[in-house]
């Protein structure tokens, strides 16, 4: 396929807030590192390097999520597409759209695939993926949206029935009230016969969860530390990455993995662009991510609070991961 035909089939929209990505980072870092219990939003992991590290995480033996979700998608998509025939696929946090290809292929095989709307904050991965997909699926139109899914949703003109997906259990990276608000914004935009497919990681043996977030090869540690590299580069931070350690564990009372960066000594870090100095006591941590784990009941409850009526729940034989299917409640 020549480059003109590729470009004819891709439309890119950039949300206005993204143009000022650095200002948003500055606000979030100032706020998060001024708190008594320091924290940073997980969206800043995903610069080009962070997105590549996440792709590596997906291939780790300990990180069962990606391969298990793919296995479930392979089992359910042909039947789901045959029954509902969606022609537009909308995906939040699409990343490299690796597992999405299972869905796109099921739609293409059935002859119903028209349009794919990936939404992601990571420009580089979104653009390169859009180009590859247009080449892989002749006739597919890709309307890619570079944006933060917390800053309001793009106006998506429906073209036939839509299937909206949020895979990988990225919903688990939201605190519950934020997850409910996010789901409500999605459900309120959907038609009654559109479908929503939500990936959720399930509660399981804590040892297995701990290993998935503290792999032997240290890739998750690099991913976690990447947020400090981003602050150093974008805001003139003086974080010494050797002075912080990756620390991740399952908190059963909150049913969530908590991922932190722990200061290895008393230290002071400057952030030049903010005119700010941040003091750390040895052992003090920055909470960089939560990753909530669900039961079938807690997933159904979350969907209901988010304005959805659950209509299907699919899991693997070991009940490691699940996909919940829902439609907007009437
Ligand atoms: N869906 C893929 C990728 C999950 S990683 C999978 O299941 O493997 C999370 C993705 O969400 C990344 O691609 C990241 O860039 C994107 N992301 C994280 N926070 C975001 C935000 N606030 N707004 C938009 N995209 C975000
Ligand atoms: C993107 N998100 C669902 C991943 C998770 O498992 O919470 C991010 C991640 N963090 C550490 N490893 C993977």
PDB file of N, CA and C and ligand atoms in Angstrom, residues 42 45-46 53-54 57-58 60 63-66 93 99 166-173 199 201 212-215 219-221 223-224 246 248 257 259 289-293 321, ligand 2:
ATOM      1  N   UNK A  42      -0.140   7.639  37.208  1.00  0.00           N
ATOM      2  CA  UNK A  42       0.545   6.636  36.383  1.00  0.00           C
ATOM      3  C   UNK A  42       0.650   6.998  34.898  1.00  0.00           C
ATOM      4  N   UNK A  45       4.133   7.423  33.069  1.00  0.00           N
ATOM      5  CA  UNK A  45       5.068   6.328  32.721  1.00  0.00           C
ATOM      6  C   UNK A  45       5.290   6.266  31.211  1.00  0.00           C
ATOM      7  N   UNK A  46       4.248   6.669  30.454  1.00  0.00           N
ATOM      8  CA  UNK A  46       4.163   6.238  29.059  1.00  0.00           C
ATOM      9  C   UNK A  46       4.745   7.224  28.062  1.00  0.00           C
ATOM     10  N   UNK A  53       8.756  -0.254  27.463  1.00  0.00           N
ATOM     11  CA  UNK A  53       8.921  -1.101  28.660  1.00  0.00           C
ATOM     12  C   UNK A  53       7.621  -1.825  28.986  1.00  0.00           C
ATOM     13  N   UNK A  54       6.485  -1.141  28.807  1.00  0.00           N
ATOM     14  CA  UNK A  54       5.219  -1.818  29.069  1.00  0.00           C
ATOM     15  C   UNK A  54       5.042  -3.003  28.104  1.00  0.00           C
ATOM     16  N   UNK A  57       6.906  -5.770  29.513  1.00  0.00           N
ATOM     17  CA  UNK A  57       6.202  -6.358  30.668  1.00  0.00           C
ATOM     18  C   UNK A  57       5.181  -7.385  30.179  1.00  0.00           C
ATOM     19  N   UNK A  58       4.482  -7.023  29.104  1.00  0.00           N
ATOM     20  CA  UNK A  58       3.412  -7.907  28.593  1.00  0.00           C
ATOM     21  C   UNK A  58       3.945  -9.284  28.183  1.00  0.00           C
ATOM     22  N   UNK A  60       6.520 -10.839  29.805  1.00  0.00           N
ATOM     23  CA  UNK A  60       7.211 -11.493  30.928  1.00  0.00           C
ATOM     24  C   UNK A  60       6.465 -12.751  31.370  1.00  0.00           C
ATOM     25  N   UNK A  63       3.956 -11.939  34.128  1.00  0.00           N
ATOM     26  CA  UNK A  63       2.811 -11.062  33.820  1.00  0.00           C
ATOM     27  C   UNK A  63       1.819 -11.849  32.953  1.00  0.00           C
ATOM     28  N   UNK A  64       0.974 -12.635  33.647  1.00  0.00           N
ATOM     29  CA  UNK A  64       0.031 -13.542  32.978  1.00  0.00           C
ATOM     30  C   UNK A  64      -1.108 -12.781  32.289  1.00  0.00           C
ATOM     31  N   UNK A  65      -1.322 -11.511  32.647  1.00  0.00           N
ATOM     32  CA  UNK A  65      -2.512 -10.780  32.213  1.00  0.00           C
ATOM     33  C   UNK A  65      -2.677 -10.759  30.686  1.00  0.00           C
ATOM     34  N   UNK A  66      -1.611 -10.343  29.992  1.00  0.00           N
ATOM     35  CA  UNK A  66      -1.736 -10.109  28.549  1.00  0.00           C
ATOM     36  C   UNK A  66      -2.059 -11.395  27.792  1.00  0.00           C
ATOM     37  N   UNK A  93      -6.990   3.653  25.803  1.00  0.00           N
ATOM     38  CA  UNK A  93      -5.686   3.143  26.244  1.00  0.00           C
ATOM     39  C   UNK A  93      -5.210   2.027  25.345  1.00  0.00           C
ATOM     40  N   UNK A  99      -3.399  -6.961  21.274  1.00  0.00           N
ATOM     41  CA  UNK A  99      -4.532  -7.892  21.441  1.00  0.00           C
ATOM     42  C   UNK A  99      -5.731  -7.474  20.604  1.00  0.00           C
ATOM     43  N   UNK A 166     -12.063  -1.552  26.669  1.00  0.00           N
ATOM     44  CA  UNK A 166     -11.053  -1.013  27.599  1.00  0.00           C
ATOM     45  C   UNK A 166     -10.353  -2.238  28.186  1.00  0.00           C
ATOM     46  N   UNK A 167      -9.226  -2.585  27.579  1.00  0.00           N
ATOM     47  CA  UNK A 167      -8.589  -3.872  27.871  1.00  0.00           C
ATOM     48  C   UNK A 167      -7.476  -3.732  28.907  1.00  0.00           C
ATOM     49  N   UNK A 168      -6.876  -4.885  29.226  1.00  0.00           N
ATOM     50  CA  UNK A 168      -5.651  -4.899  30.031  1.00  0.00           C
ATOM     51  C   UNK A 168      -5.868  -4.645  31.512  1.00  0.00           C
ATOM     52  N   UNK A 169      -7.122  -4.443  31.921  1.00  0.00           N
ATOM     53  CA  UNK A 169      -7.438  -4.065  33.310  1.00  0.00           C
ATOM     54  C   UNK A 169      -6.883  -2.678  33.638  1.00  0.00           C
ATOM     55  N   UNK A 170      -6.786  -1.819  32.615  1.00  0.00           N
ATOM     56  CA  UNK A 170      -6.365  -0.433  32.878  1.00  0.00           C
ATOM     57  C   UNK A 170      -7.384   0.269  33.780  1.00  0.00           C
ATOM     58  N   UNK A 171      -8.631  -0.193  33.781  1.00  0.00           N
ATOM     59  CA  UNK A 171      -9.632   0.369  34.707  1.00  0.00           C
ATOM     60  C   UNK A 171      -9.151   0.222  36.155  1.00  0.00           C
ATOM     61  N   UNK A 172      -8.337  -0.805  36.420  1.00  0.00           N
ATOM     62  CA  UNK A 172      -7.811  -1.033  37.766  1.00  0.00           C
ATOM     63  C   UNK A 172      -6.818   0.034  38.202  1.00  0.00           C
ATOM     64  N   UNK A 173      -6.315   0.819  37.254  1.00  0.00           N
ATOM     65  CA  UNK A 173      -5.383   1.893  37.611  1.00  0.00           C
ATOM     66  C   UNK A 173      -6.113   3.152  38.093  1.00  0.00           C
ATOM     67  N   UNK A 199     -11.803  -5.353  30.278  1.00  0.00           N
ATOM     68  CA  UNK A 199     -10.852  -6.335  30.811  1.00  0.00           C
ATOM     69  C   UNK A 199     -10.616  -6.076  32.290  1.00  0.00           C
ATOM     70  N   UNK A 201      -8.560  -7.714  35.793  1.00  0.00           N
ATOM     71  CA  UNK A 201      -7.681  -8.707  36.409  1.00  0.00           C
ATOM     72  C   UNK A 201      -8.362  -9.191  37.693  1.00  0.00           C
ATOM     73  N   UNK A 212       3.873 -10.774  39.621  1.00  0.00           N
ATOM     74  CA  UNK A 212       3.526 -10.107  38.353  1.00  0.00           C
ATOM     75  C   UNK A 212       3.976  -8.644  38.353  1.00  0.00           C
ATOM     76  N   UNK A 213       4.134  -8.060  39.551  1.00  0.00           N
ATOM     77  CA  UNK A 213       4.534  -6.651  39.635  1.00  0.00           C
ATOM     78  C   UNK A 213       5.954  -6.481  40.178  1.00  0.00           C
ATOM     79  N   UNK A 214       6.674  -7.608  40.290  1.00  0.00           N
ATOM     80  CA  UNK A 214       8.076  -7.526  40.726  1.00  0.00           C
ATOM     81  C   UNK A 214       8.841  -8.649  40.051  1.00  0.00           C
ATOM     82  N   UNK A 215       8.949  -8.536  38.726  1.00  0.00           N
ATOM     83  CA  UNK A 215       9.502  -9.631  37.929  1.00  0.00           C
ATOM     84  C   UNK A 215      10.995  -9.794  38.148  1.00  0.00           C
ATOM     85  N   UNK A 219      12.115  -5.646  34.792  1.00  0.00           N
ATOM     86  CA  UNK A 219      11.520  -4.736  33.796  1.00  0.00           C
ATOM     87  C   UNK A 219      10.486  -3.814  34.444  1.00  0.00           C
ATOM     88  N   UNK A 220       9.690  -4.358  35.370  1.00  0.00           N
ATOM     89  CA  UNK A 220       8.680  -3.520  36.034  1.00  0.00           C
ATOM     90  C   UNK A 220       9.362  -2.435  36.869  1.00  0.00           C
ATOM     91  N   UNK A 221      10.509  -2.772  37.461  1.00  0.00           N
ATOM     92  CA  UNK A 221      11.256  -1.767  38.224  1.00  0.00           C
ATOM     93  C   UNK A 221      11.694  -0.628  37.297  1.00  0.00           C
ATOM     94  N   UNK A 223      10.284   0.251  34.501  1.00  0.00           N
ATOM     95  CA  UNK A 223       9.055   0.949  34.100  1.00  0.00           C
ATOM     96  C   UNK A 223       8.675   1.953  35.198  1.00  0.00           C
ATOM     97  N   UNK A 224       8.721   1.507  36.437  1.00  0.00           N
ATOM     98  CA  UNK A 224       8.354   2.356  37.568  1.00  0.00           C
ATOM     99  C   UNK A 224       9.313   3.561  37.663  1.00  0.00           C
ATOM    100  N   UNK A 246      12.242   0.188  43.440  1.00  0.00           N
ATOM    101  CA  UNK A 246      10.904  -0.273  43.078  1.00  0.00           C
ATOM    102  C   UNK A 246      10.338  -1.094  44.234  1.00  0.00           C
ATOM    103  N   UNK A 248       6.609  -2.977  45.167  1.00  0.00           N
ATOM    104  CA  UNK A 248       5.223  -3.240  44.757  1.00  0.00           C
ATOM    105  C   UNK A 248       4.682  -4.427  45.543  1.00  0.00           C
ATOM    106  N   UNK A 257      -2.904  -3.899  43.921  1.00  0.00           N
ATOM    107  CA  UNK A 257      -1.451  -3.761  43.923  1.00  0.00           C
ATOM    108  C   UNK A 257      -1.153  -2.291  44.164  1.00  0.00           C
ATOM    109  N   UNK A 259       2.070   0.256  43.770  1.00  0.00           N
ATOM    110  CA  UNK A 259       3.431   0.326  43.264  1.00  0.00           C
ATOM    111  C   UNK A 259       4.032   1.660  43.735  1.00  0.00           C
ATOM    112  N   UNK A 289       1.399   4.016  41.298  1.00  0.00           N
ATOM    113  CA  UNK A 289       0.286   3.345  40.593  1.00  0.00           C
ATOM    114  C   UNK A 289      -0.467   2.448  41.568  1.00  0.00           C
ATOM    115  N   UNK A 290      -1.781   2.397  41.393  1.00  0.00           N
ATOM    116  CA  UNK A 290      -2.541   1.295  42.006  1.00  0.00           C
ATOM    117  C   UNK A 290      -3.053   0.441  40.850  1.00  0.00           C
ATOM    118  N   UNK A 291      -3.244  -0.836  41.113  1.00  0.00           N
ATOM    119  CA  UNK A 291      -3.796  -1.726  40.098  1.00  0.00           C
ATOM    120  C   UNK A 291      -4.812  -2.624  40.799  1.00  0.00           C
ATOM    121  N   UNK A 292      -6.070  -2.232  40.709  1.00  0.00           N
ATOM    122  CA  UNK A 292      -7.111  -2.899  41.492  1.00  0.00           C
ATOM    123  C   UNK A 292      -7.460  -4.256  40.887  1.00  0.00           C
ATOM    124  N   UNK A 293      -7.756  -5.200  41.749  1.00  0.00           N
ATOM    125  CA  UNK A 293      -8.080  -6.569  41.328  1.00  0.00           C
ATOM    126  C   UNK A 293      -9.540  -6.849  41.692  1.00  0.00           C
ATOM    127  N   UNK A 321      -8.075 -13.947  34.773  1.00  0.00           N
ATOM    128  CA  UNK A 321      -8.429 -12.666  34.149  1.00  0.00           C
ATOM    129  C   UNK A 321      -9.838 -12.805  33.586  1.00  0.00           C
TER     130      UNK A 321
HETATM  131  C1  LIG B   2      -1.715  -0.736  32.246  1.00  0.00           C
HETATM  132  N1  LIG B   2      -1.972  -1.406  33.520  1.00  0.00           N
HETATM  133  C2  LIG B   2      -3.221  -2.178  33.473  1.00  0.00           C
HETATM  134  C3  LIG B   2      -0.835  -2.200  34.028  1.00  0.00           C
HETATM  135  C4  LIG B   2      -1.254  -2.899  35.348  1.00  0.00           C
HETATM  136  O1  LIG B   2      -1.026  -4.099  35.421  1.00  0.00           O
HETATM  137  O2  LIG B   2      -1.814  -2.254  36.228  1.00  0.00           O
HETATM  138  C5  LIG B   2       0.381  -1.335  34.257  1.00  0.00           C
HETATM  139  C6  LIG B   2       1.499  -2.052  34.930  1.00  0.00           C
HETATM  140  N2  LIG B   2       2.128  -1.641  36.003  1.00  0.00           N
HETATM  141  C7  LIG B   2       3.058  -2.501  36.330  1.00  0.00           C
HETATM  142  N3  LIG B   2       3.029  -3.513  35.487  1.00  0.00           N
HETATM  143  C8  LIG B   2       2.070  -3.247  34.593  1.00  0.00           C
END
